[in-house]
PDB file of N, CA and C in Angstrom:
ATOM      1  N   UNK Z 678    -155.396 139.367 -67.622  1.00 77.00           N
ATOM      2  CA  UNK Z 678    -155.932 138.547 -66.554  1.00 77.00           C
ATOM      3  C   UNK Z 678    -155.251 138.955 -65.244  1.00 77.00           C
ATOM      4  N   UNK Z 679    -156.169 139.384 -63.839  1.00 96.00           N
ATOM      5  CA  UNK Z 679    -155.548 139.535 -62.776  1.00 96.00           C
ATOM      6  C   UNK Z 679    -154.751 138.281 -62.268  1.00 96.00           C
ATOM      7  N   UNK Z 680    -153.763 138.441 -61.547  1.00 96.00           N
ATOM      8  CA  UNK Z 680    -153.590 137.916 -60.510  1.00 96.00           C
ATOM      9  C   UNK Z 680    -153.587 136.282 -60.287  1.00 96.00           C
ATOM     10  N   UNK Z 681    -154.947 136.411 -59.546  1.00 97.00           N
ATOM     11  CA  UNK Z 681    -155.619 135.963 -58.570  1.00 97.00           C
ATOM     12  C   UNK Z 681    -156.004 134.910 -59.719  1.00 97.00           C
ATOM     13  N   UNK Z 682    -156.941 135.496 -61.200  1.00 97.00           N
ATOM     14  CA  UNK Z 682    -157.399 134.211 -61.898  1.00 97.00           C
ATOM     15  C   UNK Z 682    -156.046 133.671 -62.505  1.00 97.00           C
ATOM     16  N   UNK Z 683    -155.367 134.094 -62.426  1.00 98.00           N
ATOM     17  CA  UNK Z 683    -153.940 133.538 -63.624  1.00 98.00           C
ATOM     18  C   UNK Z 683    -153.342 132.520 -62.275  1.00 98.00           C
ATOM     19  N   UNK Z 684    -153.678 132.758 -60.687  1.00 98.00           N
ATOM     20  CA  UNK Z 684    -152.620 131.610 -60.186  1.00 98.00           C
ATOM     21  C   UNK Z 684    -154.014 130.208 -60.249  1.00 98.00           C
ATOM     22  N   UNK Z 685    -155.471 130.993 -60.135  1.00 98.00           N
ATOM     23  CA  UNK Z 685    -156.376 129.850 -59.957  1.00 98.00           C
ATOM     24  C   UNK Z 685    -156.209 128.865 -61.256  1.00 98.00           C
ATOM     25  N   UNK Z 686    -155.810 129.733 -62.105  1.00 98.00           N
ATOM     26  CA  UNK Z 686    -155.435 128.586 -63.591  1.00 98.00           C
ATOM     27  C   UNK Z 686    -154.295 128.075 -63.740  1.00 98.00           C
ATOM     28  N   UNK Z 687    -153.498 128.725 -63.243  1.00 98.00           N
ATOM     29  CA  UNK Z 687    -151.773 127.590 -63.224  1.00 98.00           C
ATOM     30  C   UNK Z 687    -151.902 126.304 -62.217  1.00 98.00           C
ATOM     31  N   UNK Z 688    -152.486 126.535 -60.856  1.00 98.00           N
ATOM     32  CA  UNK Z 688    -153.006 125.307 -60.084  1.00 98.00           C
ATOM     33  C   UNK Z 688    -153.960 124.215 -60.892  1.00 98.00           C
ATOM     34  N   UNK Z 689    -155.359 124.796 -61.104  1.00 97.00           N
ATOM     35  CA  UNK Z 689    -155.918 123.919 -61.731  1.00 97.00           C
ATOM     36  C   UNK Z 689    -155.708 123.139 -63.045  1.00 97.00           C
ATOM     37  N   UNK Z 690    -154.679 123.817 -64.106  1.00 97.00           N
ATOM     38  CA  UNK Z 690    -153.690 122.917 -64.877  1.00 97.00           C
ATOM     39  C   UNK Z 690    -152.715 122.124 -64.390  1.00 97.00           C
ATOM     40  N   UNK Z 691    -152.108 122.242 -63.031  1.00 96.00           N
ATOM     41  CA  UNK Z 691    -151.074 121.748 -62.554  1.00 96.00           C
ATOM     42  C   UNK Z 691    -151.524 120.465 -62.469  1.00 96.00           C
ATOM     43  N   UNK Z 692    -152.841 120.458 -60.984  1.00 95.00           N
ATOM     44  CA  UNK Z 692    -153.617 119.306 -60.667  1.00 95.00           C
ATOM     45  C   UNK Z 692    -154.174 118.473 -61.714  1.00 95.00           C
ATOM     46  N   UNK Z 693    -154.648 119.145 -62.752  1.00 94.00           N
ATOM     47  CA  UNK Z 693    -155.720 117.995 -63.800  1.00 94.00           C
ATOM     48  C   UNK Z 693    -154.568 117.415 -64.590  1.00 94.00           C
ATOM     49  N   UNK Z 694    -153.265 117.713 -64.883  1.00 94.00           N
ATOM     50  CA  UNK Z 694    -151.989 117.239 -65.219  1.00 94.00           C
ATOM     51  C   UNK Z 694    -151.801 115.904 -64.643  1.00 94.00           C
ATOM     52  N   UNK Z 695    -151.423 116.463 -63.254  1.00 92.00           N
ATOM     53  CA  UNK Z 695    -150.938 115.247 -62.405  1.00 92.00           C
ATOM     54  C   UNK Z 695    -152.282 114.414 -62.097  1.00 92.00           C
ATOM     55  N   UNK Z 696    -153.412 114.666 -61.691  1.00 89.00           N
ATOM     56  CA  UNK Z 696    -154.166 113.931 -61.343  1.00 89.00           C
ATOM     57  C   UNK Z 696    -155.048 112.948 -62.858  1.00 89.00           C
ATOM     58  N   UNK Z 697    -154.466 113.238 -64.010  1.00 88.00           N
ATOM     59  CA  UNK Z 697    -154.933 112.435 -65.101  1.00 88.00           C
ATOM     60  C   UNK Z 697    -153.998 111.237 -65.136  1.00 88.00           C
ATOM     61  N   UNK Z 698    -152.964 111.128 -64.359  1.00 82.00           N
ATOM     62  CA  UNK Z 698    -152.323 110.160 -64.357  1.00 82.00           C
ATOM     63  C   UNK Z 698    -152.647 108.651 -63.235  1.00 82.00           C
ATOM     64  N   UNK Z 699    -153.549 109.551 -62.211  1.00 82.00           N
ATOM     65  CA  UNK Z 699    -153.972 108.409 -61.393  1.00 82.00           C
ATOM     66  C   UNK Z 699    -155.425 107.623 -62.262  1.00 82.00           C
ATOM     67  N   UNK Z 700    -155.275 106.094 -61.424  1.00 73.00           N
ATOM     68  CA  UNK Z 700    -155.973 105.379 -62.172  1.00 73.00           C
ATOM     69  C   UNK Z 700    -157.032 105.407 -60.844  1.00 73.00           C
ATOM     70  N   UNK Z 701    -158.584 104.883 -61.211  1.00 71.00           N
ATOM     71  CA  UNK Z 701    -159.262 104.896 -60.456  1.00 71.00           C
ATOM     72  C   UNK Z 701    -159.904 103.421 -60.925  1.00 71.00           C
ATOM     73  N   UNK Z 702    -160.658 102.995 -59.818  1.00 78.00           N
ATOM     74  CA  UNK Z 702    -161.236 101.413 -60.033  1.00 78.00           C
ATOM     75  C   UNK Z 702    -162.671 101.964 -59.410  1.00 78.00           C
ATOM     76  N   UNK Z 703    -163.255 100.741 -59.547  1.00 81.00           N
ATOM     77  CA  UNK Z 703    -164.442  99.873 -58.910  1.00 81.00           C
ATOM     78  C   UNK Z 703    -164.199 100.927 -57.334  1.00 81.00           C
ATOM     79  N   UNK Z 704    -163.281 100.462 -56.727  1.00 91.00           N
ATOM     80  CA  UNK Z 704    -163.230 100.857 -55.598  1.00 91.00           C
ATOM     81  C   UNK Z 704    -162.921 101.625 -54.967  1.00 91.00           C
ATOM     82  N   UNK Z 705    -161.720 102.385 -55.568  1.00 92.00           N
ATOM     83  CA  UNK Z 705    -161.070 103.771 -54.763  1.00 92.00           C
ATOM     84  C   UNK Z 705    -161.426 104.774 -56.116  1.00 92.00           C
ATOM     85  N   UNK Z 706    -161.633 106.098 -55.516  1.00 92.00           N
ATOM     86  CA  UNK Z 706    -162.292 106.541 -56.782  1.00 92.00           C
ATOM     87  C   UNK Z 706    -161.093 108.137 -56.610  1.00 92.00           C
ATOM     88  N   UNK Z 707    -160.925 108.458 -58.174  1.00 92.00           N
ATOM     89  CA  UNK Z 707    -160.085 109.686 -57.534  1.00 92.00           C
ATOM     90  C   UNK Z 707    -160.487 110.906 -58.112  1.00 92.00           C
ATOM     91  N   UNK Z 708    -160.703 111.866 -56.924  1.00 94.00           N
ATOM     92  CA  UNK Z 708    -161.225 113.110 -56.811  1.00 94.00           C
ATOM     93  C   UNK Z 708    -160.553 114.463 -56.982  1.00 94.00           C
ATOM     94  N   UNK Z 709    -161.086 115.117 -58.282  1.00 96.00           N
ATOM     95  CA  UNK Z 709    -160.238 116.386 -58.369  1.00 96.00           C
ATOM     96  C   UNK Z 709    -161.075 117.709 -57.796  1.00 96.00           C
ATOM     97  N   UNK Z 710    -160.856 118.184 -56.493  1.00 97.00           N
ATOM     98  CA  UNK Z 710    -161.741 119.096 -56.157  1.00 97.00           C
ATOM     99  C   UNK Z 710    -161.339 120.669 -56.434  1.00 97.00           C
ATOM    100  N   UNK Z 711    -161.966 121.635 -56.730  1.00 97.00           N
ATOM    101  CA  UNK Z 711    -161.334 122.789 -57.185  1.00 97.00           C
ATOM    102  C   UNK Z 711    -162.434 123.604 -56.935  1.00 97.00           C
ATOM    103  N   UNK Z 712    -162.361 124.318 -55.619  1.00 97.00           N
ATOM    104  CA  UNK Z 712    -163.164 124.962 -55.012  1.00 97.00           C
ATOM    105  C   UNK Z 712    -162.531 126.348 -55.359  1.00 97.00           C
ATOM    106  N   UNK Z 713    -162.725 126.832 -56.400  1.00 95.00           N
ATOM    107  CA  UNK Z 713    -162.111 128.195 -57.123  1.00 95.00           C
ATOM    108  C   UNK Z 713    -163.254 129.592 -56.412  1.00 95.00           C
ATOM    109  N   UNK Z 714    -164.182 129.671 -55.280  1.00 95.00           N
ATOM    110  CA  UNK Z 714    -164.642 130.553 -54.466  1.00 95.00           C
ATOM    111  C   UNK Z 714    -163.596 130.902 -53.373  1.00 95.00           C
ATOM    112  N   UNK Z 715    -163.446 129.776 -52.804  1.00 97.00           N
ATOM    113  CA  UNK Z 715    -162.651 129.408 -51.423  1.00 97.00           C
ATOM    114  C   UNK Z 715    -161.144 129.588 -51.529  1.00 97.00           C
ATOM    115  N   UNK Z 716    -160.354 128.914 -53.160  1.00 98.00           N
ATOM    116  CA  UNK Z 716    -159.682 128.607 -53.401  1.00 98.00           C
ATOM    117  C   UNK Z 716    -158.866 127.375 -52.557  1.00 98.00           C
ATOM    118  N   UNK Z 717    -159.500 126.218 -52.685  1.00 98.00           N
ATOM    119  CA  UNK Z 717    -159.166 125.353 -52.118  1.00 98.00           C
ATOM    120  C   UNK Z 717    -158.948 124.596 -52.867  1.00 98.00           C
ATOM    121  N   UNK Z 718    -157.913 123.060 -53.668  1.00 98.00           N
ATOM    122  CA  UNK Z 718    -157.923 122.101 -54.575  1.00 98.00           C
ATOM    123  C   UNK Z 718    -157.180 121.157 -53.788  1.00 98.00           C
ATOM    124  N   UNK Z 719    -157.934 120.103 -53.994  1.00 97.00           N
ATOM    125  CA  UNK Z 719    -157.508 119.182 -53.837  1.00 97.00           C
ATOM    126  C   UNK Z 719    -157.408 117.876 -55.046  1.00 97.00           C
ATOM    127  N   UNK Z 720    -156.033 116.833 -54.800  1.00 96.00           N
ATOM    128  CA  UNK Z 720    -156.554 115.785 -55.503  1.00 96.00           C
ATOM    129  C   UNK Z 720    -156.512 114.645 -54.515  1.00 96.00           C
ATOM    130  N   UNK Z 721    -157.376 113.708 -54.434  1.00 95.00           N
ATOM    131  CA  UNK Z 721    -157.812 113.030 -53.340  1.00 95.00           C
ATOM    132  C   UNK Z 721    -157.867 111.631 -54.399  1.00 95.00           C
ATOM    133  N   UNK Z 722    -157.943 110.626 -53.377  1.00 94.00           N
ATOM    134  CA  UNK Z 722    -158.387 108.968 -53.151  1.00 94.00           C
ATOM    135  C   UNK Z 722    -159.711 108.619 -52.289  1.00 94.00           C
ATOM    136  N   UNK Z 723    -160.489 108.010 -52.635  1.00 95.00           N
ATOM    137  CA  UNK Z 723    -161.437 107.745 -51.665  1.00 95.00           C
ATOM    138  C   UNK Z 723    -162.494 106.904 -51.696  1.00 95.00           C
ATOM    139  N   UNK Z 724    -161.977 105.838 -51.277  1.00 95.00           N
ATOM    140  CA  UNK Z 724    -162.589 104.356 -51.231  1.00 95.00           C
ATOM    141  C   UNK Z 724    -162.574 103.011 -50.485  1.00 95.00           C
ATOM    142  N   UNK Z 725    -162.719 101.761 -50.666  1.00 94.00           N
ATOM    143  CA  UNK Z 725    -162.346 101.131 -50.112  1.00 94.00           C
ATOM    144  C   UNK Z 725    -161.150 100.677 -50.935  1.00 94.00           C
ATOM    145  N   UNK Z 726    -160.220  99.803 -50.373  1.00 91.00           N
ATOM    146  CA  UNK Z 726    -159.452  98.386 -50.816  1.00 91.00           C
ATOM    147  C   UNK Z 726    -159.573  97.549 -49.780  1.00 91.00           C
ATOM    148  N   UNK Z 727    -159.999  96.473 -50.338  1.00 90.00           N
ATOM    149  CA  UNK Z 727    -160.165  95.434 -49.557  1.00 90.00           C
ATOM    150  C   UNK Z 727    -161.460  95.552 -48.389  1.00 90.00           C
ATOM    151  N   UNK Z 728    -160.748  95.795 -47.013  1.00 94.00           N
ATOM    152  CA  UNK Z 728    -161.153  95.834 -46.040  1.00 94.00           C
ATOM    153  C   UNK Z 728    -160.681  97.407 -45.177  1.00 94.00           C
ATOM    154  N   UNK Z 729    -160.379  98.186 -46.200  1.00 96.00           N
ATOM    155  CA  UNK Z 729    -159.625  99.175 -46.055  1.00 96.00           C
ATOM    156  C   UNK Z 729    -159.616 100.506 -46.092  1.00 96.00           C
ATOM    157  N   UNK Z 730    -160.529 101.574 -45.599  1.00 97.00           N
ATOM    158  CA  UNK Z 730    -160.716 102.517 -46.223  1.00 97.00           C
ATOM    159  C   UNK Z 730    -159.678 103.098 -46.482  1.00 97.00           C
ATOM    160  N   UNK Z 731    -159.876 103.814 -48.031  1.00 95.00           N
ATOM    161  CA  UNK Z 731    -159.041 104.827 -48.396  1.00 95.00           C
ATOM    162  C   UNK Z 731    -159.593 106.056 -48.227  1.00 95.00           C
ATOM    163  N   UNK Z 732    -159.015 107.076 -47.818  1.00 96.00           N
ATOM    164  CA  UNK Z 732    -159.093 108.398 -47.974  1.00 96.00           C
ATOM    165  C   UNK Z 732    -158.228 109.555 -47.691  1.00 96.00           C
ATOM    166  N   UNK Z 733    -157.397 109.764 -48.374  1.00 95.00           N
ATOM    167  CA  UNK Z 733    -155.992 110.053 -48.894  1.00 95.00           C
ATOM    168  C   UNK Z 733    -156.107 111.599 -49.465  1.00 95.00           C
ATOM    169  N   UNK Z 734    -155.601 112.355 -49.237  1.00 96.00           N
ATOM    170  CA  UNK Z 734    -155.272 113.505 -49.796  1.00 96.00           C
ATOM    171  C   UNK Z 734    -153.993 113.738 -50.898  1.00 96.00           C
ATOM    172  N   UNK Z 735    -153.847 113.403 -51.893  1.00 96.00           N
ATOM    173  CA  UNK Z 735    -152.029 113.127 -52.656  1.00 96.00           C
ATOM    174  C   UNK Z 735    -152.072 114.847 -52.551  1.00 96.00           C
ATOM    175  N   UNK Z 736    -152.466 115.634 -53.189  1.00 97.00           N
ATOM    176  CA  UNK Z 736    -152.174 117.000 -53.230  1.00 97.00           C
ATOM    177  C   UNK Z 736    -153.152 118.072 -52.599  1.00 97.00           C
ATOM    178  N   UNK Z 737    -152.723 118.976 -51.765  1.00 98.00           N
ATOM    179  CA  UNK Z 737    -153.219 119.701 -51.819  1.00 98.00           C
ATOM    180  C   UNK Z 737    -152.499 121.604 -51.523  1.00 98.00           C
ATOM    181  N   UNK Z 738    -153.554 122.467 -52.440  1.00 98.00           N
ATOM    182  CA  UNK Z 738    -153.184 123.501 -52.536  1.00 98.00           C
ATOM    183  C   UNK Z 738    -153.790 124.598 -52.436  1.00 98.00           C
ATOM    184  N   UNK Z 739    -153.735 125.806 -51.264  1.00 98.00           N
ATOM    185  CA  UNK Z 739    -154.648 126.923 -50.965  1.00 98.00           C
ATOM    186  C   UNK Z 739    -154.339 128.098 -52.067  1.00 98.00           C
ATOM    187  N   UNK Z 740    -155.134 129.463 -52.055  1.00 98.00           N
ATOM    188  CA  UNK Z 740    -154.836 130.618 -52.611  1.00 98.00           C
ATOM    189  C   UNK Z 740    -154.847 131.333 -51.935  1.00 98.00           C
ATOM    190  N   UNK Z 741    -154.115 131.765 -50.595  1.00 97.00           N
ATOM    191  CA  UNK Z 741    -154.474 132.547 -49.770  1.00 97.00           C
ATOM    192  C   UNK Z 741    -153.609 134.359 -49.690  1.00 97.00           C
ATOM    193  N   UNK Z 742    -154.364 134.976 -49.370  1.00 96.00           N
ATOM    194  CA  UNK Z 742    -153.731 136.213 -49.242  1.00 96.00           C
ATOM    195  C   UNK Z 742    -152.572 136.710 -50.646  1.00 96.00           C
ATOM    196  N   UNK Z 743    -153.156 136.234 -51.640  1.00 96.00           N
ATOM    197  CA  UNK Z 743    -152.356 136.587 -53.110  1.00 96.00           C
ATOM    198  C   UNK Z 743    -150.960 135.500 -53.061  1.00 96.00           C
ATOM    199  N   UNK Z 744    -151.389 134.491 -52.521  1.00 98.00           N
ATOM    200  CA  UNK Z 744    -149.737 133.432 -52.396  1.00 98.00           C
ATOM    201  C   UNK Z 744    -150.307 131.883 -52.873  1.00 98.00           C
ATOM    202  N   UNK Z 745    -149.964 131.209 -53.176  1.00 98.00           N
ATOM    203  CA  UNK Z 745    -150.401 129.956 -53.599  1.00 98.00           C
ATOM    204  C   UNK Z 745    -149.370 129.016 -51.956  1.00 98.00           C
ATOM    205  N   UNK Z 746    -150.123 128.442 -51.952  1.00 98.00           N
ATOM    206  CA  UNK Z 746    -149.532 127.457 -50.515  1.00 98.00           C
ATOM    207  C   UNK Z 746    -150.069 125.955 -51.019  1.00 98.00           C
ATOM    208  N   UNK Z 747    -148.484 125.318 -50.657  1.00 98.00           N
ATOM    209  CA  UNK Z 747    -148.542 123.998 -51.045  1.00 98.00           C
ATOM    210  C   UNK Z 747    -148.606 123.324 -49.668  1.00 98.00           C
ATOM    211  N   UNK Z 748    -149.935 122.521 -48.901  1.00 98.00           N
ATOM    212  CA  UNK Z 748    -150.128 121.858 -48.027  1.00 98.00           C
ATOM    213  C   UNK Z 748    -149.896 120.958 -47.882  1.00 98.00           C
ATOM    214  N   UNK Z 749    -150.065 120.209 -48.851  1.00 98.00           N
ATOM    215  CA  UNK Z 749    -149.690 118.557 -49.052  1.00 98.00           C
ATOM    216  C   UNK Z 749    -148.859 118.142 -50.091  1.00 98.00           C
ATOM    217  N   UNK Z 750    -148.333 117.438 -50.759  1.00 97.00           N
ATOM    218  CA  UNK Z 750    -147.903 116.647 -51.614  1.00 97.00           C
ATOM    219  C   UNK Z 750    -147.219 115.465 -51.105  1.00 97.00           C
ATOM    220  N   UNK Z 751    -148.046 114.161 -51.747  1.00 95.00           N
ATOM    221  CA  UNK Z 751    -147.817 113.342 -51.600  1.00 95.00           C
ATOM    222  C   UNK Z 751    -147.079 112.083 -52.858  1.00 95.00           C
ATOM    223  N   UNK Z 752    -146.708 113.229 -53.492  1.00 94.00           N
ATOM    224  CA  UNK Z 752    -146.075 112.603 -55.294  1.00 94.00           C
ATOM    225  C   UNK Z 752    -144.453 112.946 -55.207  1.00 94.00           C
ATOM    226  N   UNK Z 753    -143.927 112.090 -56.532  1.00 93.00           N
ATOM    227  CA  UNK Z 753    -142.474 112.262 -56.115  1.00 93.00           C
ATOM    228  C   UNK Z 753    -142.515 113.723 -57.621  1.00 93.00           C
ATOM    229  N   UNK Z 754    -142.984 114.522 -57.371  1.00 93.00           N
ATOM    230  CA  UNK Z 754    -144.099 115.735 -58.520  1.00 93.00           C
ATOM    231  C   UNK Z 754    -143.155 116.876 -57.846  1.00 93.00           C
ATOM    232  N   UNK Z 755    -142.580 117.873 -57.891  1.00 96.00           N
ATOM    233  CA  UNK Z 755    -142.205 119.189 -57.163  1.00 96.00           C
ATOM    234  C   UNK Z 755    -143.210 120.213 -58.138  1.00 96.00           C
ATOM    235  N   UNK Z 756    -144.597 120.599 -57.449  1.00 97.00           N
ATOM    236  CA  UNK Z 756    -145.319 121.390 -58.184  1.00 97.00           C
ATOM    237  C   UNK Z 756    -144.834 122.872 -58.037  1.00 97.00           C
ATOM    238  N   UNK Z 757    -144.091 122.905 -56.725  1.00 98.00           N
ATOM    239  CA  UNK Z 757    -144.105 124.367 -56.514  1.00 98.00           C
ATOM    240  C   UNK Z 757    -142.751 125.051 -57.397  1.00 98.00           C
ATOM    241  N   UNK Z 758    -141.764 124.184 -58.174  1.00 98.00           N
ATOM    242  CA  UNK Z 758    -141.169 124.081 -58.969  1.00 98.00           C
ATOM    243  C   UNK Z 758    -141.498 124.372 -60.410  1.00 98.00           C
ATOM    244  N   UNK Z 759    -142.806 123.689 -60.528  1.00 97.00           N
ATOM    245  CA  UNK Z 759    -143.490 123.586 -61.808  1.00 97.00           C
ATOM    246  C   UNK Z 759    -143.954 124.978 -61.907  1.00 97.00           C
ATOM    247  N   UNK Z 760    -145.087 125.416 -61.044  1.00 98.00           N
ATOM    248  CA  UNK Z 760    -145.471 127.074 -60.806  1.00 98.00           C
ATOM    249  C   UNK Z 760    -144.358 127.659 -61.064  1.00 98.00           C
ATOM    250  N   UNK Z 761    -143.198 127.777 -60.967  1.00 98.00           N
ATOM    251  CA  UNK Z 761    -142.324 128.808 -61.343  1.00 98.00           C
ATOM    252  C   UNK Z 761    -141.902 129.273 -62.599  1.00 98.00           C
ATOM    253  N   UNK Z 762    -141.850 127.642 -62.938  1.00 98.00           N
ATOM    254  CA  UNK Z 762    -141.878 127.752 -64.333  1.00 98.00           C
ATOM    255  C   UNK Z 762    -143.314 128.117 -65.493  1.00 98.00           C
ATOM    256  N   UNK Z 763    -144.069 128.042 -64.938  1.00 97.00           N
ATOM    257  CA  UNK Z 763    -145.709 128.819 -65.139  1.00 97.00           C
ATOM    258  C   UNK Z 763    -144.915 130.075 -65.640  1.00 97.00           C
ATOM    259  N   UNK Z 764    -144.266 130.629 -64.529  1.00 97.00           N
ATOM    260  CA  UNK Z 764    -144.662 132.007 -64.350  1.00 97.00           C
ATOM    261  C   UNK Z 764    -144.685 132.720 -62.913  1.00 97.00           C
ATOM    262  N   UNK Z 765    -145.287 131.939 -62.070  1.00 98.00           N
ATOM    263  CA  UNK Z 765    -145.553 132.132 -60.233  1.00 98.00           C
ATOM    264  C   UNK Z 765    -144.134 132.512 -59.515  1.00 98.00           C
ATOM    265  N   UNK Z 766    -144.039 133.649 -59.232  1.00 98.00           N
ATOM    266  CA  UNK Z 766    -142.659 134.657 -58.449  1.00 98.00           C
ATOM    267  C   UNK Z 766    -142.308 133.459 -56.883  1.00 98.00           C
ATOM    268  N   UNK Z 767    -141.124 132.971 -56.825  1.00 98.00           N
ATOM    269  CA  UNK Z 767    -140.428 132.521 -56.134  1.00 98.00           C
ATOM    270  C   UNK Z 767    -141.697 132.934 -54.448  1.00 98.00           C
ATOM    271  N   UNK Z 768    -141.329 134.305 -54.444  1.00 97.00           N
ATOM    272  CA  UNK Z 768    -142.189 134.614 -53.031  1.00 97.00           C
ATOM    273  C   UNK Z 768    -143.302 134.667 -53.139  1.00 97.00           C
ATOM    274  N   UNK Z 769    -143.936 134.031 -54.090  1.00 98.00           N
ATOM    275  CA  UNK Z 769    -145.533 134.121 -53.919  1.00 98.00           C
ATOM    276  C   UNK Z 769    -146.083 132.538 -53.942  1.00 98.00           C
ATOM    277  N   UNK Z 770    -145.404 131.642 -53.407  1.00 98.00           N
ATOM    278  CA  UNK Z 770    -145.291 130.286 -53.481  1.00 98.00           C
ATOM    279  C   UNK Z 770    -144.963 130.066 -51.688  1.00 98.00           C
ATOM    280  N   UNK Z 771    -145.815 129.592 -51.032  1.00 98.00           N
ATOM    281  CA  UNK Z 771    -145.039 129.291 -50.010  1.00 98.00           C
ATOM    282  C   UNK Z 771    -145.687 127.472 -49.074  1.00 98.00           C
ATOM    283  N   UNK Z 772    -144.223 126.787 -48.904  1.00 98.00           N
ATOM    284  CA  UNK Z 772    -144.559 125.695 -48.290  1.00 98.00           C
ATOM    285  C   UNK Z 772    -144.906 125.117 -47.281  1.00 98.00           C
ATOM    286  N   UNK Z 773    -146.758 125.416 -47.219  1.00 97.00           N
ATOM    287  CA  UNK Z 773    -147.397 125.413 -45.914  1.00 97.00           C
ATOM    288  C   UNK Z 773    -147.285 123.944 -45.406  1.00 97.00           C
ATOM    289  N   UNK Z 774    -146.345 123.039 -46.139  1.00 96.00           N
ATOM    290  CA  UNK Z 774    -146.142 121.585 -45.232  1.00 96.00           C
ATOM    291  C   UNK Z 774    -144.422 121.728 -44.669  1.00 96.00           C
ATOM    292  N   UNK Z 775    -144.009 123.028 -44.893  1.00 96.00           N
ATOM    293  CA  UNK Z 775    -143.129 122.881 -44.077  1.00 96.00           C
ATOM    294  C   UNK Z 775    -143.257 123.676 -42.666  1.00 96.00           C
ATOM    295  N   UNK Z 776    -142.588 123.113 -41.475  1.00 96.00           N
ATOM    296  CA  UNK Z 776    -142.876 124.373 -40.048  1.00 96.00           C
ATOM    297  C   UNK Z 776    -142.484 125.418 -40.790  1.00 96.00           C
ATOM    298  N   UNK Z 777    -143.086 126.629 -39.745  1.00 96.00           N
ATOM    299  CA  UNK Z 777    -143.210 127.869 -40.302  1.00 96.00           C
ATOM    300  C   UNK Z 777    -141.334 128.591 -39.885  1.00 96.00           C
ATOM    301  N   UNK Z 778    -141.065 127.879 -39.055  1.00 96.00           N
ATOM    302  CA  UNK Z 778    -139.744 128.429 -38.922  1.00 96.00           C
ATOM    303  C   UNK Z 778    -138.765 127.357 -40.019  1.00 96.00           C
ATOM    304  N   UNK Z 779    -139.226 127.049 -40.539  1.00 96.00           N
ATOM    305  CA  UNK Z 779    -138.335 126.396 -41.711  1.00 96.00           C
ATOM    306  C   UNK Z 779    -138.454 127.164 -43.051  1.00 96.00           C
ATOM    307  N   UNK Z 780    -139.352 127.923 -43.186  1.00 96.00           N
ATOM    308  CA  UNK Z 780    -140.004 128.446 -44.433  1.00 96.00           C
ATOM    309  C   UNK Z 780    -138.712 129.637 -44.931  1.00 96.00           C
ATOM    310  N   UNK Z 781    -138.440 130.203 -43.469  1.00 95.00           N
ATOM    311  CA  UNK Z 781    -137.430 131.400 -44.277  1.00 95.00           C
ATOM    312  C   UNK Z 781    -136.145 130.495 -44.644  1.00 95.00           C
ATOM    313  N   UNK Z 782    -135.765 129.402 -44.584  1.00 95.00           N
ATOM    314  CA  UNK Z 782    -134.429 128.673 -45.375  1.00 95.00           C
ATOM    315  C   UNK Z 782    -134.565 128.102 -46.608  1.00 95.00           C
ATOM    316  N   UNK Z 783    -135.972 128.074 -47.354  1.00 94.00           N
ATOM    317  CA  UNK Z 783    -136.603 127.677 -48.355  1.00 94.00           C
ATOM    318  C   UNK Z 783    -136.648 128.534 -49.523  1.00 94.00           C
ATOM    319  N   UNK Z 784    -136.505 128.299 -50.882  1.00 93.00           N
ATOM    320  CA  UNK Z 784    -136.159 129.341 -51.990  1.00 93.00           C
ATOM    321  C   UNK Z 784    -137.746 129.785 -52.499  1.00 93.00           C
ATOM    322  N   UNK Z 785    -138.034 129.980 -51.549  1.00 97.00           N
ATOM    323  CA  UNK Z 785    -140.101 130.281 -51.678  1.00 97.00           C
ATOM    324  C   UNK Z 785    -140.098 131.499 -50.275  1.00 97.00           C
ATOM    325  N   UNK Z 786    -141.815 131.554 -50.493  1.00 96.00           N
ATOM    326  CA  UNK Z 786    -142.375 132.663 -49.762  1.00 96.00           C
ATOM    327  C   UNK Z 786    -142.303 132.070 -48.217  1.00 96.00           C
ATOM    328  N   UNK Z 787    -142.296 133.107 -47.715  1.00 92.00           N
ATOM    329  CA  UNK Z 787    -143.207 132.619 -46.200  1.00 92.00           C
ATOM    330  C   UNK Z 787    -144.005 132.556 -45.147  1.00 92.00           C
ATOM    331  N   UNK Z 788    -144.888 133.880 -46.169  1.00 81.00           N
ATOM    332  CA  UNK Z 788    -146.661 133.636 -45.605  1.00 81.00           C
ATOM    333  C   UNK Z 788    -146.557 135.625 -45.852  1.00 81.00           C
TER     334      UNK Z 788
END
């Protein structure tokens, strides 16, 4: 398996992992998106409570330029931790929610 499908499958196991743990209701509904063209995934919230819209991003994660980039996380989860242990090389991981001048003090990639 190249690459490219072996990181689109360590993400999309990562996410359906963590995102089988959220509960969904009547009202907020939760969304596992896995745009494996684009390489875009998200796991999302998106509903009302109450009087309230929800629409929440908890994770999200690109495939860009042969690197997996962690944009969001909103879990007390260290996925980009988890990828390593996959298998995913330290520099091919990089933390697009941190500034970009923070990235080279980080034990990850940096674009």
């Amino acid at each position: 398996m190249d690459k490219l499908a072996q990181y689109r499958q360590y993400v999309q196991t990562l996410m359906s992992r963590y995102a089988e743990d959220d509960v969904s209701d009547d009202e907020v509904e939760m969304q596992l998106i896995c745009d494996t063209e684009r390489d875009h995934y998200q796991w999302m919230n998106v509903g009302w409570e109450h009087l309230n819209r929800i629409y929440r991003s908890i994770i999200h994660i690109d495939i860009k330029d042969g690197k997996i980039w962690l944009q969001q996380n909103l879990t007390d989860q260290n996925p980009a931790e988890e990828l390593v242990a996959m298998g995913v090389p330290r520099e091919d991981i990089v933390l697009g929610l941190q500034p970009p001048y923070k990235r080279p003090y980080t034990d990850y990639g940096v674009a």
